[in-house]
CSV table of C-alpha atoms in Angstrom, one decimal:
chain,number,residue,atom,x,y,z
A,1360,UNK,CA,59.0,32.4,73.6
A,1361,UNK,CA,56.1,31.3,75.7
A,1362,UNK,CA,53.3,29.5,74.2
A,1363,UNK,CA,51.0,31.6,76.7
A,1364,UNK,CA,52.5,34.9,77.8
A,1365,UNK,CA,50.9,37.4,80.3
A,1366,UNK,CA,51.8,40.8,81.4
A,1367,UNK,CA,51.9,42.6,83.6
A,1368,UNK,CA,54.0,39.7,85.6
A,1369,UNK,CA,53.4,41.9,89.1
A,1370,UNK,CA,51.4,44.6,89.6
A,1371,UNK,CA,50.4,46.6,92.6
A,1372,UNK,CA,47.5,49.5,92.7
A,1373,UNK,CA,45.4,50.5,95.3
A,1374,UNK,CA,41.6,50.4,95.8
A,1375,UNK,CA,39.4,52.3,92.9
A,1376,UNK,CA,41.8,52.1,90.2
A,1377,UNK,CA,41.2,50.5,87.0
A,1378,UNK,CA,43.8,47.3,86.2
A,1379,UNK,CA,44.0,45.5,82.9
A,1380,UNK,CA,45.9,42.0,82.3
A,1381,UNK,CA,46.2,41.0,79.2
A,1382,UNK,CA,47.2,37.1,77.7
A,1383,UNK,CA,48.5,36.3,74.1
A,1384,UNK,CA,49.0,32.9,73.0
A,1385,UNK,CA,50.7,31.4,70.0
A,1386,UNK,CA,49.1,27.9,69.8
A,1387,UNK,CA,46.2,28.9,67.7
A,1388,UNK,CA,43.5,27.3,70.4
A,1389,UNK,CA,40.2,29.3,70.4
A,1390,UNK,CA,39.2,28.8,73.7
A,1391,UNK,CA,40.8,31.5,76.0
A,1392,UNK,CA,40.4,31.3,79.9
A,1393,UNK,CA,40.6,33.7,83.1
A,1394,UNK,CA,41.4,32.0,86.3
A,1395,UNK,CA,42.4,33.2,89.6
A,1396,UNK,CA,44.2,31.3,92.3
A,1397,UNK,CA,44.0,32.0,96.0
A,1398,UNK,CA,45.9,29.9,98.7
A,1399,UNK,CA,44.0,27.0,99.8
A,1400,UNK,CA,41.1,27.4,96.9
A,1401,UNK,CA,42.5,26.3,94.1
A,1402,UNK,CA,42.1,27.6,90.7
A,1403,UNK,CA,38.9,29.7,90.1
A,1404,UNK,CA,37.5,30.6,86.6
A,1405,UNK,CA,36.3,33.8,86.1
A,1406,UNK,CA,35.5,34.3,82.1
A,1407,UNK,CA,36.0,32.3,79.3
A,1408,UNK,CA,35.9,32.5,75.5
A,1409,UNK,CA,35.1,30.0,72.5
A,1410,UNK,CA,35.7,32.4,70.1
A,1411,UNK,CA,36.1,36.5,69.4
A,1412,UNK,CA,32.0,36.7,69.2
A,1413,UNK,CA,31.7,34.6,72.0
A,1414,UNK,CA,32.3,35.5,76.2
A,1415,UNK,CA,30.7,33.7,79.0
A,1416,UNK,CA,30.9,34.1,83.0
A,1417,UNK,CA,32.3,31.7,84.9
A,1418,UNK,CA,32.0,31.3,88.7
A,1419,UNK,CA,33.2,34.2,89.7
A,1420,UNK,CA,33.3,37.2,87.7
A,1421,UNK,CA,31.8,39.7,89.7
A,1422,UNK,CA,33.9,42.8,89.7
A,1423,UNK,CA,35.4,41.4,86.3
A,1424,UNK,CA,35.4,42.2,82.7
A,1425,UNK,CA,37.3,40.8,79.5
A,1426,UNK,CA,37.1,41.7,75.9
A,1427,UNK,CA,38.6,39.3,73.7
A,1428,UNK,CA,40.4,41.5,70.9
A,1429,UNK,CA,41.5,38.6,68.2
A,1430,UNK,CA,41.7,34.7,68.2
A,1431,UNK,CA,45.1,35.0,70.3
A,1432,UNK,CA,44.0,38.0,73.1
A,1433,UNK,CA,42.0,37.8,75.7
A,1434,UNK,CA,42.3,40.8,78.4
A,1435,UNK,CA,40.8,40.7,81.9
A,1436,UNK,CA,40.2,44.3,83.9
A,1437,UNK,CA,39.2,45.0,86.9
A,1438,UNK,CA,37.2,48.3,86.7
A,1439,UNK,CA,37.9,49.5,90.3
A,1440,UNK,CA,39.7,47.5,92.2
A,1441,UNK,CA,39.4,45.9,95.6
A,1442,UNK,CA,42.0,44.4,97.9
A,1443,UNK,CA,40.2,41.1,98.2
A,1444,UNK,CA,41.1,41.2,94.3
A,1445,UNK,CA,44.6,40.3,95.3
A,1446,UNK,CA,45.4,36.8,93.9
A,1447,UNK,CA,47.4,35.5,91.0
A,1448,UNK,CA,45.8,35.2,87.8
A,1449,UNK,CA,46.3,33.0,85.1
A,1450,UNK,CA,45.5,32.6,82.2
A,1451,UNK,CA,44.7,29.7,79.6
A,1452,UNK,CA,44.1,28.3,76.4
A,1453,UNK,CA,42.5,24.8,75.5
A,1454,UNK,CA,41.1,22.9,72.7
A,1455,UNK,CA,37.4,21.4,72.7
A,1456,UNK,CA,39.1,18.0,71.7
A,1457,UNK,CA,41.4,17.3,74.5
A,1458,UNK,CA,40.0,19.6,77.4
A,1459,UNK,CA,44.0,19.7,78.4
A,1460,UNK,CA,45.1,23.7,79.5
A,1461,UNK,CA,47.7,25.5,78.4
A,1462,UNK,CA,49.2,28.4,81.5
A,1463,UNK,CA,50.5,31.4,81.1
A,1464,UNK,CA,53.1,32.2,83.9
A,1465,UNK,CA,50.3,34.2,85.6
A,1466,UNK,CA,49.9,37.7,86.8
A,1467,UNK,CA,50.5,38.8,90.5
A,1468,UNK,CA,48.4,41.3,91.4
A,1469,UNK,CA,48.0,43.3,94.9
A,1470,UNK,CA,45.7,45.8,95.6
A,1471,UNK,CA,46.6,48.1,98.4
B,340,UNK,CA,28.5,21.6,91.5
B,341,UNK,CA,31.1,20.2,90.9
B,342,UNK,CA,34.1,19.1,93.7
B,343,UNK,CA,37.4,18.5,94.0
B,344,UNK,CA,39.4,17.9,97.5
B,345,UNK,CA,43.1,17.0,97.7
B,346,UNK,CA,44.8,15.3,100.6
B,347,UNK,CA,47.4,16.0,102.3
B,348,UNK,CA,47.8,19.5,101.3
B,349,UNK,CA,51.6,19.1,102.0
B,350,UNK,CA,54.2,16.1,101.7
B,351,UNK,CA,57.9,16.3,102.8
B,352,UNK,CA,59.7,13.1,101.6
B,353,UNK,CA,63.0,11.8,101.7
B,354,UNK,CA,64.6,11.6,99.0
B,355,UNK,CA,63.6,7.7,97.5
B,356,UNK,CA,60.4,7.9,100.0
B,357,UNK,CA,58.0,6.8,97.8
B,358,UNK,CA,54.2,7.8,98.8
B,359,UNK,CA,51.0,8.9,97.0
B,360,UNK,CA,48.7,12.1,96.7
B,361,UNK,CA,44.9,11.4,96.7
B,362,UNK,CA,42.0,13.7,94.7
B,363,UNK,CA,38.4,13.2,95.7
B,364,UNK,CA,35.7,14.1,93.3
B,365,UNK,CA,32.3,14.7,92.8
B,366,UNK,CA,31.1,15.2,89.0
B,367,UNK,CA,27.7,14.7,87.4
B,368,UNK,CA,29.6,12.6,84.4
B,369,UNK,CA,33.3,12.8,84.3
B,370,UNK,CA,34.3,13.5,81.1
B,371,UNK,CA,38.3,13.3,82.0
B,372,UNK,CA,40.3,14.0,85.2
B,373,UNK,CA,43.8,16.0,85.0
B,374,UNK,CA,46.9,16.0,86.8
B,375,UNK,CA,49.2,19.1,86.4
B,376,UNK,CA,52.5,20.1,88.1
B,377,UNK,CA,53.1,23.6,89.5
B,378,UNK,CA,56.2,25.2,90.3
B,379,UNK,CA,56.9,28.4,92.8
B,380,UNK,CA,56.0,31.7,90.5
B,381,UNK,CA,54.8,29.5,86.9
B,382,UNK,CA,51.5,28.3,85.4
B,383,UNK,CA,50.5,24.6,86.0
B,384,UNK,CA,51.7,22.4,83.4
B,385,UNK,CA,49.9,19.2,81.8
B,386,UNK,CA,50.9,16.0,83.1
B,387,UNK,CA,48.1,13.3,82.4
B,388,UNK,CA,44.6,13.0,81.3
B,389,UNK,CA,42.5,10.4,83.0
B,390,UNK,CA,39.1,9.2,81.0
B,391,UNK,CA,37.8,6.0,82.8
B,392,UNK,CA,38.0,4.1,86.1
B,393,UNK,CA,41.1,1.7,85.5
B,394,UNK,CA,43.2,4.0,84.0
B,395,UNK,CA,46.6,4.2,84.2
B,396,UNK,CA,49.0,6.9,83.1
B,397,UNK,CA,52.4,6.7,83.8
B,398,UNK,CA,55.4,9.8,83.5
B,399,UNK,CA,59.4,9.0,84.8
B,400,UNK,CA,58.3,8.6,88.5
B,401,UNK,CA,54.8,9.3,88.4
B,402,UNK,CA,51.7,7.1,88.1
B,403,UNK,CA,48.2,8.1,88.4
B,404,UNK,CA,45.4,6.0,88.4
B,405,UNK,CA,41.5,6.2,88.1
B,406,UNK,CA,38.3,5.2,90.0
B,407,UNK,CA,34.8,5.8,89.9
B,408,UNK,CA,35.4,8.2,93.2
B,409,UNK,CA,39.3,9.7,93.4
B,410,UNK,CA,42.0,9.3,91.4
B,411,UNK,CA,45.9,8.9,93.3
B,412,UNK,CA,49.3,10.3,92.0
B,413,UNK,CA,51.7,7.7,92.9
B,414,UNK,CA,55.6,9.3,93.5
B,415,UNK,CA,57.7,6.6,93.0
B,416,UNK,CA,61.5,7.0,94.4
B,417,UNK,CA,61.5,10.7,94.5
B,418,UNK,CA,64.4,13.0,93.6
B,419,UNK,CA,64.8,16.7,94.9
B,420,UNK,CA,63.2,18.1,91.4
B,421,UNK,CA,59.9,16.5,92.0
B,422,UNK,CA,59.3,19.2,94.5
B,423,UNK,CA,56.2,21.1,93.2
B,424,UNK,CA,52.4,21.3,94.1
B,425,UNK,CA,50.1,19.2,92.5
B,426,UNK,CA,46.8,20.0,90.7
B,427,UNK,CA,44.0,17.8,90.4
B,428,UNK,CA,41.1,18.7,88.2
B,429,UNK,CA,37.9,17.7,87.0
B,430,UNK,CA,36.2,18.1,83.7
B,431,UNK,CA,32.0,17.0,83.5
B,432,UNK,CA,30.2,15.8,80.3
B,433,UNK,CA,27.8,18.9,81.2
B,434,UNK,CA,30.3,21.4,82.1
B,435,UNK,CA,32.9,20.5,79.4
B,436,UNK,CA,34.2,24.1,78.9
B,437,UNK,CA,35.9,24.5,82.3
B,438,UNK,CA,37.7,22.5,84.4
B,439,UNK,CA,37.4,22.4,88.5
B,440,UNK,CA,40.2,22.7,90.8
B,441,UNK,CA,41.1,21.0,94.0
B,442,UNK,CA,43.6,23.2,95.9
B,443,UNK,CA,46.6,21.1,95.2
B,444,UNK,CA,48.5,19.2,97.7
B,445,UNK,CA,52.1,21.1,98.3
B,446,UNK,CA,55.4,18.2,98.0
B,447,UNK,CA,58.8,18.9,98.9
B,448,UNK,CA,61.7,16.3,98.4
B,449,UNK,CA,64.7,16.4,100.5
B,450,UNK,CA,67.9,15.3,99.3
């Protein structure tokens, strides 16, 4: 099993509707990361978490929300979706010691 | 802010055509720079951790090195499973809970 799993894998919706990705990992890291990745930008972050009690925004979470439920879940939704919200999204985990990430396989989503 | 710019965005080689991909970066205090491999439809995966200009890291046919302004992933003698994009990242002193992205630079190997 993957070390950093992510479903849905694909997803399409269409404008308005509520979308929620969720990431559970298995390495027992307590930082937890949303990033999105667009063609030609790179990678992107969008939250990130040091703990259960503890979320920040990164540089682009408008239009974003998380809720980390336990050390090993961290969910990202979109509560209305728009179609320049079409990207892949990964997620990741890390330690404070190495910096290194850890990827999920990422979640494809298109809004219509 | 932080800044990360790869060059070329894309590479086709012959297989055994060795070359090298360059990342340029701005960073108030680097804490480390990363290399990661990404295949079509995965997550990146970890390949080296750069601290210090100097630095070496070497992997089967990859080498990357370190200075004070870019860091370069030398390909040495390529082989068809190489193929991949290439993320370069930095982490600051300041920032150290994220890492910054360049947009990766796109490498095909033909046998």
């Amino acid at each position: 099993d993957a070390d950093v799993t992510q479903t849905p894998r694909n997803r399409i919706t269409k404008t308005g509707k509520r979308i929620m990705l969720e990431c559970s990992q298995t390495k027992g890291h307590d930082r937890m990361y949303w990033y999105r990745q667009d063609p030609g930008l790179g990678l992107r972050l969008i939250y990130y978490s040091f703990d259960v009690k503890d979320i920040n925004k990164g540089e682009i979470s408008d239009g974003y929300s998380v809720s980390r439920q336990a050390q090993a879940k961290f969910s990202l939704s979109l509560e209305s979706a728009i179609p320049n919200q079409t990207a892949l999204y990964f997620c990741a985990t890390g330690t404070e010691n190495t910096g290194e990430l850890f990827f999920g396989e990422g979640s494809r989503l298109t809004v219509l | 802010e932080d800044q990360v710019t790869q060059s070329p965005e894309a590479l086709r080689l012959q297989e055994g055509e060795s070359s090298s991909l360059n990342c340029s970066y701005t960073v108030s205090g680097l804490r480390g720079l990363f290399w990661y491999r990404q295949d079509p439809g995965k997550g990146p995966e970890f390949l080296f951790t750069l601290y210090s200009a100097g630095e070496e890291k070497e992997k089967e046919r990859l080498k990357a090195t370190l200075t004070k302004k870019e860091s370069f992933l030398h390909i040495t003698a390529p082989k068809p499973e190489d193929s991949a994009t290439y993320l370069c990242a930095v982490q600051a002193r300041t920032n150290d809970y994220k890492l910054s992205f360049g947009a990766g630079t796109t490498v095909t190997v033909r046998a």
